[in-house]
């Protein structure tokens, strides 16, 4: 139902994690995701802990789905000295090429407990259907 657009993206994500660099708008970090079919919908779930719903941007152009989010530094009381800071900050992005079999006009997005979930219905034209076969003289119809 989807295609990976950049085979080197996973290597970039690992390098960013090991080097401790944050994503920027020009070079965002990759956000982890799961994708699966559930009944008549295709579901994509993105991990975005600590991101407010207002900081998430979802776009679809043709069949290209783009999700961008930004996690900013939380306000700390004055005089606090950080001993450890491992939570990544910055910009996160993911681009996914969706199949023609998905109805991109009816995507639903929900955000709960740090997980952005997109539900994309399977297009009617992609669902299995029965085809009737007619005879040459038009008298006998066989359902296939």
CSV table of N, CA and C in Angstrom, one decimal:
chain,number,residue,atom,x,y,z
A,1,UNK,N,0.8,-1.2,0.0
A,1,UNK,CA,0.0,0.0,0.0
A,1,UNK,C,0.8,1.3,0.0
A,2,UNK,N,2.1,1.2,0.4
A,2,UNK,CA,3.0,2.3,0.3
A,2,UNK,C,4.4,1.9,-0.1
A,3,UNK,N,5.1,2.9,-0.6
A,3,UNK,CA,6.5,2.7,-1.0
A,3,UNK,C,7.4,3.6,-0.2
A,4,UNK,N,8.6,3.0,0.1
A,4,UNK,CA,9.6,3.9,0.8
A,4,UNK,C,10.2,4.8,-0.3
A,5,UNK,N,10.4,6.1,0.0
A,5,UNK,CA,10.9,7.0,-1.0
A,5,UNK,C,12.4,7.2,-1.0
A,6,UNK,N,13.0,6.8,0.2
A,6,UNK,CA,14.4,7.1,0.3
A,6,UNK,C,15.1,5.9,1.0
A,7,UNK,N,15.8,5.0,0.4
A,7,UNK,CA,16.3,3.8,1.1
A,7,UNK,C,17.4,4.2,2.1
A,8,UNK,N,18.0,5.4,2.0
A,8,UNK,CA,19.1,5.8,2.9
A,8,UNK,C,18.6,6.5,4.1
A,9,UNK,N,17.2,6.7,4.2
A,9,UNK,CA,16.6,7.5,5.3
A,9,UNK,C,16.9,6.8,6.6
A,10,UNK,N,16.8,5.5,6.6
A,10,UNK,CA,17.0,4.7,7.9
A,10,UNK,C,18.5,4.9,8.4
A,11,UNK,N,19.4,4.9,7.5
A,11,UNK,CA,20.8,5.1,7.9
A,11,UNK,C,21.0,6.5,8.4
A,12,UNK,N,20.3,7.5,7.8
A,12,UNK,CA,20.4,8.9,8.3
A,12,UNK,C,19.9,9.0,9.7
A,13,UNK,N,18.8,8.3,10.0
A,13,UNK,CA,18.1,8.3,11.3
A,13,UNK,C,19.1,7.7,12.3
A,14,UNK,N,19.8,6.6,12.0
A,14,UNK,CA,20.7,6.0,13.0
A,14,UNK,C,21.9,6.9,13.2
A,15,UNK,N,22.4,7.5,12.2
A,15,UNK,CA,23.5,8.5,12.3
A,15,UNK,C,23.1,9.7,13.2
A,16,UNK,N,21.9,10.2,13.0
A,16,UNK,CA,21.4,11.3,13.8
A,16,UNK,C,21.3,10.9,15.3
A,17,UNK,N,20.8,9.7,15.5
A,17,UNK,CA,20.7,9.2,16.9
A,17,UNK,C,22.0,9.1,17.6
A,18,UNK,N,23.0,8.5,16.9
A,18,UNK,CA,24.3,8.3,17.4
A,18,UNK,C,25.1,9.6,17.7
A,19,UNK,N,24.9,10.6,16.8
A,19,UNK,CA,25.6,11.8,16.9
A,19,UNK,C,24.9,12.8,17.8
A,20,UNK,N,23.6,12.6,18.1
A,20,UNK,CA,22.9,13.5,19.0
A,20,UNK,C,22.4,14.8,18.3
A,21,UNK,N,22.4,14.8,17.0
A,21,UNK,CA,22.0,16.0,16.3
A,21,UNK,C,20.5,16.0,16.1
A,22,UNK,N,20.0,17.3,16.1
A,22,UNK,CA,18.5,17.4,16.0
A,22,UNK,C,18.2,17.8,14.6
A,23,UNK,N,16.9,17.5,14.2
A,23,UNK,CA,16.5,17.8,12.9
A,23,UNK,C,16.2,19.2,12.7
A,24,UNK,N,16.3,19.7,11.5
A,24,UNK,CA,16.0,21.1,11.2
A,24,UNK,C,15.0,21.1,10.1
A,25,UNK,N,14.4,22.3,9.8
A,25,UNK,CA,13.4,22.3,8.7
A,25,UNK,C,14.0,21.9,7.4
A,26,UNK,N,15.3,22.2,7.2
A,26,UNK,CA,15.9,21.9,5.9
A,26,UNK,C,16.4,20.4,5.9
A,27,UNK,N,16.7,19.8,7.0
A,27,UNK,CA,17.1,18.4,7.1
A,27,UNK,C,16.5,17.8,8.4
A,28,UNK,N,15.2,17.5,8.3
A,28,UNK,CA,14.5,16.9,9.4
A,28,UNK,C,14.9,15.5,9.8
A,29,UNK,N,14.7,15.1,11.1
A,29,UNK,CA,14.9,13.8,11.5
A,29,UNK,C,13.7,12.9,11.1
A,30,UNK,N,14.0,11.6,11.0
A,30,UNK,CA,12.9,10.7,10.7
A,30,UNK,C,12.1,10.3,11.9
A,31,UNK,N,10.8,10.2,11.8
A,31,UNK,CA,10.0,9.7,12.9
A,31,UNK,C,9.6,8.2,12.7
A,32,UNK,N,9.7,7.4,13.7
A,32,UNK,CA,9.3,6.0,13.6
A,32,UNK,C,7.9,5.9,13.3
A,33,UNK,N,7.5,4.8,12.5
A,33,UNK,CA,6.1,4.6,12.2
A,33,UNK,C,5.8,3.1,12.0
A,34,UNK,N,4.6,2.7,12.1
A,34,UNK,CA,4.1,1.4,11.8
A,34,UNK,C,3.0,1.6,10.7
A,35,UNK,N,2.8,0.7,9.8
A,35,UNK,CA,1.8,0.8,8.8
A,35,UNK,C,1.2,-0.6,8.6
A,36,UNK,N,-0.1,-0.7,8.5
A,36,UNK,CA,-0.8,-2.0,8.4
A,36,UNK,C,-2.2,-1.8,7.8
A,37,UNK,N,-2.8,-2.9,7.3
A,37,UNK,CA,-4.1,-2.9,6.8
A,37,UNK,C,-5.0,-3.4,7.9
A,38,UNK,N,-6.1,-2.7,8.2
A,38,UNK,CA,-7.1,-3.2,9.2
A,38,UNK,C,-8.5,-3.1,8.6
A,39,UNK,N,-9.0,-4.2,8.2
A,39,UNK,CA,-10.3,-4.3,7.5
A,39,UNK,C,-10.2,-3.5,6.2
A,40,UNK,N,-11.1,-2.5,6.1
A,40,UNK,CA,-11.2,-1.7,4.9
A,40,UNK,C,-10.4,-0.4,5.0
A,41,UNK,N,-9.5,-0.3,5.9
A,41,UNK,CA,-8.6,0.9,6.1
A,41,UNK,C,-7.2,0.5,6.1
A,42,UNK,N,-6.4,1.5,5.7
A,42,UNK,CA,-4.9,1.3,5.8
A,42,UNK,C,-4.5,2.3,7.0
A,43,UNK,N,-3.8,1.8,7.9
A,43,UNK,CA,-3.5,2.6,9.1
A,43,UNK,C,-2.0,2.8,9.2
A,44,UNK,N,-1.6,4.1,9.5
A,44,UNK,CA,-0.2,4.5,9.6
A,44,UNK,C,-0.1,5.2,11.0
A,45,UNK,N,0.7,4.7,11.9
A,45,UNK,CA,0.9,5.3,13.2
A,45,UNK,C,2.3,5.8,13.3
A,46,UNK,N,2.4,7.1,13.7
A,46,UNK,CA,3.7,7.8,13.9
A,46,UNK,C,4.0,8.1,15.4
A,47,UNK,N,5.2,7.8,15.8
A,47,UNK,CA,5.6,8.1,17.2
A,47,UNK,C,6.0,9.6,17.3
A,48,UNK,N,5.3,10.4,18.0
A,48,UNK,CA,5.6,11.8,18.2
A,48,UNK,C,5.4,12.2,19.6
A,49,UNK,N,6.1,11.6,20.6
A,49,UNK,CA,5.9,12.0,22.0
A,49,UNK,C,6.4,13.4,22.2
A,50,UNK,N,5.7,14.1,23.0
A,50,UNK,CA,6.1,15.4,23.4
A,50,UNK,C,5.8,16.5,22.4
A,51,UNK,N,5.1,16.2,21.3
A,51,UNK,CA,4.7,17.1,20.3
A,51,UNK,C,3.3,17.5,20.5
A,52,UNK,N,3.0,18.8,20.4
A,52,UNK,CA,1.6,19.2,20.5
A,52,UNK,C,0.9,19.1,19.2
A,53,UNK,N,-0.4,18.8,19.1
A,53,UNK,CA,-1.1,18.7,17.9
A,53,UNK,C,-0.9,19.9,17.0
A,54,UNK,N,-0.8,21.1,17.5
A,54,UNK,CA,-0.6,22.3,16.7
A,54,UNK,C,0.7,22.3,16.0
A,55,UNK,N,1.7,21.5,16.4
A,55,UNK,CA,3.0,21.5,15.8
A,55,UNK,C,3.1,20.4,14.8
A,56,UNK,N,2.0,19.7,14.4
A,56,UNK,CA,2.0,18.7,13.4
A,56,UNK,C,1.4,19.2,12.1
A,57,UNK,N,2.0,18.9,11.0
A,57,UNK,CA,1.5,19.3,9.7
A,57,UNK,C,1.4,18.1,8.8
A,58,UNK,N,0.2,17.9,8.3
A,58,UNK,CA,-0.1,16.7,7.4
A,58,UNK,C,-0.6,17.2,6.0
A,59,UNK,N,0.1,16.8,5.0
A,59,UNK,CA,-0.2,17.2,3.6
A,59,UNK,C,-0.3,16.0,2.7
A,60,UNK,N,-1.2,16.0,1.7
A,60,UNK,CA,-1.2,15.0,0.7
A,60,UNK,C,-1.3,15.8,-0.7
A,61,UNK,N,-0.3,15.5,-1.5
A,61,UNK,CA,-0.3,16.0,-2.9
A,61,UNK,C,-0.1,14.9,-3.8
A,62,UNK,N,-1.2,14.7,-4.6
A,62,UNK,CA,-1.3,13.5,-5.5
A,62,UNK,C,-1.3,12.3,-4.5
A,63,UNK,N,-0.3,11.4,-4.6
A,63,UNK,CA,-0.3,10.3,-3.7
A,63,UNK,C,0.9,10.4,-2.7
A,64,UNK,N,1.5,11.5,-2.6
A,64,UNK,CA,2.6,11.7,-1.6
A,64,UNK,C,2.1,12.3,-0.3
A,65,UNK,N,2.2,11.5,0.7
A,65,UNK,CA,1.8,11.9,2.1
A,65,UNK,C,3.0,12.4,2.8
A,66,UNK,N,2.9,13.6,3.3
A,66,UNK,CA,4.0,14.2,4.1
A,66,UNK,C,3.5,14.6,5.5
A,67,UNK,N,4.2,14.1,6.5
A,67,UNK,CA,3.9,14.4,7.9
A,67,UNK,C,5.2,15.1,8.4
A,68,UNK,N,5.0,16.3,9.0
A,68,UNK,CA,6.1,17.1,9.6
A,68,UNK,C,5.6,17.5,11.0
A,69,UNK,N,6.6,17.4,12.0
A,69,UNK,CA,6.3,17.8,13.3
A,69,UNK,C,7.5,18.5,13.9
A,70,UNK,N,7.3,19.3,14.9
A,70,UNK,CA,8.4,20.0,15.6
A,70,UNK,C,8.2,19.8,17.1
A,71,UNK,N,9.3,19.3,17.8
A,71,UNK,CA,9.3,19.2,19.2
A,71,UNK,C,10.3,20.3,19.7
A,72,UNK,N,9.7,21.2,20.5
A,72,UNK,CA,10.5,22.4,21.0
A,72,UNK,C,10.9,22.1,22.4
A,73,UNK,N,11.9,22.8,22.9
A,73,UNK,CA,12.4,22.8,24.2
A,73,UNK,C,11.3,23.2,25.2
A,74,UNK,N,11.0,22.5,26.2
A,74,UNK,CA,10.0,22.9,27.2
A,74,UNK,C,10.6,24.0,28.1
A,75,UNK,N,9.8,24.8,28.6
A,75,UNK,CA,10.3,25.9,29.5
A,75,UNK,C,10.8,25.3,30.8
A,76,UNK,N,12.0,25.6,31.2
A,76,UNK,CA,12.6,25.2,32.4
A,76,UNK,C,12.7,26.3,33.4
A,77,UNK,N,12.5,26.0,34.6
A,77,UNK,CA,12.7,27.1,35.6
A,77,UNK,C,14.1,27.7,35.6
A,78,UNK,N,14.2,28.9,35.9
A,78,UNK,CA,15.5,29.6,35.9
A,78,UNK,C,16.4,29.0,36.9
A,79,UNK,N,17.7,28.8,36.6
A,79,UNK,CA,18.7,28.2,37.5
A,79,UNK,C,18.8,26.7,37.4
A,80,UNK,N,18.0,26.0,36.6
A,80,UNK,CA,18.0,24.6,36.5
A,80,UNK,C,19.3,24.2,35.7
A,81,UNK,N,20.0,23.3,36.2
A,81,UNK,CA,21.2,22.7,35.5
A,81,UNK,C,20.9,21.3,35.0
A,82,UNK,N,20.9,21.1,33.7
A,82,UNK,CA,20.6,19.8,33.1
A,82,UNK,C,21.8,18.9,33.3
A,83,UNK,N,21.5,17.7,33.8
A,83,UNK,CA,22.5,16.7,34.0
A,83,UNK,C,22.5,15.7,32.8
A,84,UNK,N,21.3,15.6,32.2
A,84,UNK,CA,21.2,14.6,31.1
A,84,UNK,C,20.1,15.1,30.2
A,85,UNK,N,20.3,15.1,28.9
A,85,UNK,CA,19.2,15.5,28.0
A,85,UNK,C,19.3,14.6,26.8
A,86,UNK,N,18.5,13.5,26.8
A,86,UNK,CA,18.5,12.5,25.7
A,86,UNK,C,17.3,12.6,24.8
A,87,UNK,N,16.3,13.3,25.2
A,87,UNK,CA,15.1,13.4,24.3
A,87,UNK,C,15.3,14.3,23.2
A,88,UNK,N,15.2,13.8,21.9
A,88,UNK,CA,15.5,14.6,20.7
A,88,UNK,C,14.5,15.7,20.6
A,89,UNK,N,15.1,16.9,20.2
A,89,UNK,CA,14.3,18.1,19.9
A,89,UNK,C,14.4,18.4,18.4
A,90,UNK,N,13.6,19.2,17.9
A,90,UNK,CA,13.8,19.7,16.5
A,90,UNK,C,12.7,19.2,15.6
A,91,UNK,N,12.9,19.1,14.3
A,91,UNK,CA,11.9,18.8,13.3
A,91,UNK,C,12.0,17.4,12.9
A,92,UNK,N,10.8,16.8,12.8
A,92,UNK,CA,10.7,15.4,12.3
A,92,UNK,C,9.9,15.3,11.1
A,93,UNK,N,10.2,14.5,10.2
A,93,UNK,CA,9.4,14.4,8.9
A,93,UNK,C,9.4,13.0,8.3
A,94,UNK,N,8.3,12.7,7.6
A,94,UNK,CA,8.3,11.4,6.9
A,94,UNK,C,7.5,11.7,5.6
A,95,UNK,N,7.9,11.2,4.5
A,95,UNK,CA,7.2,11.2,3.2
A,95,UNK,C,7.0,9.8,2.8
A,96,UNK,N,5.7,9.5,2.4
A,96,UNK,CA,5.3,8.2,2.0
A,96,UNK,C,4.5,8.3,0.7
A,97,UNK,N,4.9,7.4,-0.2
A,97,UNK,CA,4.1,7.4,-1.5
A,97,UNK,C,3.0,6.4,-1.3
A,98,UNK,N,1.8,6.8,-1.3
A,98,UNK,CA,0.6,6.0,-1.1
A,98,UNK,C,0.2,5.3,-2.5
A,99,UNK,N,-0.3,4.1,-2.4
A,99,UNK,CA,-0.8,3.4,-3.6
A,99,UNK,C,-2.1,4.1,-4.1
A,100,UNK,N,-2.4,3.9,-5.4
A,100,UNK,CA,-3.6,4.4,-6.0
A,100,UNK,C,-4.8,3.7,-5.4
A,101,UNK,N,-4.7,2.6,-4.7
A,101,UNK,CA,-5.8,1.9,-4.2
A,101,UNK,C,-6.4,2.5,-2.9
A,102,UNK,N,-5.7,3.6,-2.4
A,102,UNK,CA,-6.2,4.3,-1.2
A,102,UNK,C,-6.9,5.6,-1.5
A,103,UNK,N,-8.0,5.9,-0.7
A,103,UNK,CA,-8.8,7.1,-0.9
A,103,UNK,C,-8.2,8.2,-0.1
A,104,UNK,N,-7.3,9.0,-0.8
A,104,UNK,CA,-6.6,10.1,-0.1
A,104,UNK,C,-7.6,11.3,0.2
A,105,UNK,N,-8.8,11.3,-0.3
A,105,UNK,CA,-9.7,12.3,0.0
A,105,UNK,C,-10.4,12.2,1.3
A,106,UNK,N,-10.3,11.0,1.9
A,106,UNK,CA,-11.0,10.7,3.2
A,106,UNK,C,-10.1,10.3,4.3
A,107,UNK,N,-8.9,10.8,4.4
A,107,UNK,CA,-7.9,10.5,5.4
A,107,UNK,C,-8.4,11.1,6.8
A,108,UNK,N,-8.4,10.2,7.8
A,108,UNK,CA,-8.7,10.7,9.2
A,108,UNK,C,-7.4,10.7,10.0
A,109,UNK,N,-7.2,11.7,10.8
A,109,UNK,CA,-6.1,11.8,11.6
A,109,UNK,C,-6.5,12.0,13.1
A,110,UNK,N,-5.9,11.2,14.0
A,110,UNK,CA,-6.1,11.3,15.4
A,110,UNK,C,-4.7,11.3,16.1
A,111,UNK,N,-4.7,12.1,17.2
A,111,UNK,CA,-3.4,12.2,18.0
A,111,UNK,C,-3.8,11.9,19.5
A,112,UNK,N,-3.1,10.8,20.0
A,112,UNK,CA,-3.4,10.4,21.4
A,112,UNK,C,-2.2,9.8,22.0
A,113,UNK,N,-1.8,10.3,23.2
A,113,UNK,CA,-0.7,9.7,23.9
A,113,UNK,C,0.6,9.7,23.1
A,114,UNK,N,0.9,10.7,22.3
A,114,UNK,CA,2.1,10.9,21.6
A,114,UNK,C,2.1,10.1,20.3
A,115,UNK,N,1.0,9.5,19.9
A,115,UNK,CA,1.0,8.7,18.6
A,115,UNK,C,0.0,9.4,17.7
A,116,UNK,N,0.4,9.8,16.5
A,116,UNK,CA,-0.4,10.3,15.4
A,116,UNK,C,-0.8,9.1,14.6
A,117,UNK,N,-2.2,8.9,14.5
A,117,UNK,CA,-2.7,7.7,13.7
A,117,UNK,C,-3.5,8.3,12.5
A,118,UNK,N,-3.1,7.9,11.3
A,118,UNK,CA,-3.8,8.2,10.1
A,118,UNK,C,-4.6,6.9,9.6
A,119,UNK,N,-5.8,7.1,9.3
A,119,UNK,CA,-6.6,6.0,8.8
A,119,UNK,C,-7.1,6.4,7.4
A,120,UNK,N,-6.7,5.6,6.4
A,120,UNK,CA,-6.9,5.9,5.0
A,120,UNK,C,-7.8,4.8,4.4
A,121,UNK,N,-9.0,5.1,4.0
A,121,UNK,CA,-9.9,4.0,3.5
A,121,UNK,C,-9.4,3.4,2.2
A,122,UNK,N,-9.6,2.2,2.0
A,122,UNK,CA,-9.3,1.5,0.7
A,122,UNK,C,-10.3,2.0,-0.3
A,123,UNK,N,-9.9,2.5,-1.4
A,123,UNK,CA,-10.8,3.0,-2.5
A,123,UNK,C,-11.8,2.0,-3.0
A,124,UNK,N,-13.0,2.4,-3.3
A,124,UNK,CA,-14.0,1.4,-3.7
A,124,UNK,C,-13.5,0.7,-5.0
A,125,UNK,N,-12.8,1.4,-5.9
A,125,UNK,CA,-12.4,0.7,-7.1
A,125,UNK,C,-11.3,-0.4,-6.9
A,126,UNK,N,-10.7,-0.4,-5.7
A,126,UNK,CA,-9.7,-1.4,-5.4
A,126,UNK,C,-10.3,-2.6,-4.6
A,127,UNK,N,-11.6,-2.5,-4.2
A,127,UNK,CA,-12.2,-3.6,-3.5
A,127,UNK,C,-12.6,-4.7,-4.5
A,128,UNK,N,-12.6,-6.0,-4.0
A,128,UNK,CA,-13.0,-7.1,-4.9
A,128,UNK,C,-14.5,-6.9,-5.2
A,129,UNK,N,-14.9,-7.3,-6.4
A,129,UNK,CA,-16.3,-7.2,-6.8
A,129,UNK,C,-16.6,-8.3,-7.8
A,130,UNK,N,-17.9,-8.7,-7.9
A,130,UNK,CA,-18.4,-9.7,-8.8
A,130,UNK,C,-18.6,-9.0,-10.2
A,131,UNK,N,-18.3,-9.8,-11.3
A,131,UNK,CA,-18.5,-9.3,-12.6
A,131,UNK,C,-19.5,-10.2,-13.3
A,132,UNK,N,-20.6,-9.7,-13.8
A,132,UNK,CA,-21.5,-10.5,-14.5
A,132,UNK,C,-21.1,-10.8,-16.0
A,133,UNK,N,-21.3,-12.0,-16.4
A,133,UNK,CA,-21.0,-12.3,-17.8
A,133,UNK,C,-22.3,-12.5,-18.6
A,134,UNK,N,-22.4,-11.9,-19.7
A,134,UNK,CA,-23.6,-12.0,-20.5
A,134,UNK,C,-23.3,-12.8,-21.7
A,135,UNK,N,-24.4,-13.5,-22.3
A,135,UNK,CA,-24.2,-14.3,-23.5
A,135,UNK,C,-24.3,-13.4,-24.7
A,136,UNK,N,-23.9,-13.9,-25.8
A,136,UNK,CA,-23.9,-13.1,-27.1
A,136,UNK,C,-25.3,-12.8,-27.5
A,137,UNK,N,-26.3,-13.7,-27.2
A,137,UNK,CA,-27.7,-13.4,-27.6
A,137,UNK,C,-28.4,-12.6,-26.5
A,138,UNK,N,-27.8,-12.4,-25.4
A,138,UNK,CA,-28.4,-11.5,-24.3
A,138,UNK,C,-29.4,-12.2,-23.5
A,139,UNK,N,-29.6,-13.6,-23.6
A,139,UNK,CA,-30.6,-14.3,-22.9
A,139,UNK,C,-30.1,-14.8,-21.6
A,140,UNK,N,-28.9,-15.4,-21.5
A,140,UNK,CA,-28.4,-16.1,-20.3
A,140,UNK,C,-27.4,-15.2,-19.6
A,141,UNK,N,-27.5,-15.0,-18.3
A,141,UNK,CA,-26.6,-14.3,-17.5
A,141,UNK,C,-25.9,-15.2,-16.5
A,142,UNK,N,-24.6,-15.2,-16.4
A,142,UNK,CA,-23.9,-16.0,-15.5
A,142,UNK,C,-23.2,-15.1,-14.6
A,143,UNK,N,-23.3,-15.3,-13.3
A,143,UNK,CA,-22.6,-14.5,-12.3
A,143,UNK,C,-21.2,-15.1,-12.0
A,144,UNK,N,-20.1,-14.3,-12.2
A,144,UNK,CA,-18.8,-14.8,-12.0
A,144,UNK,C,-18.2,-14.4,-10.7
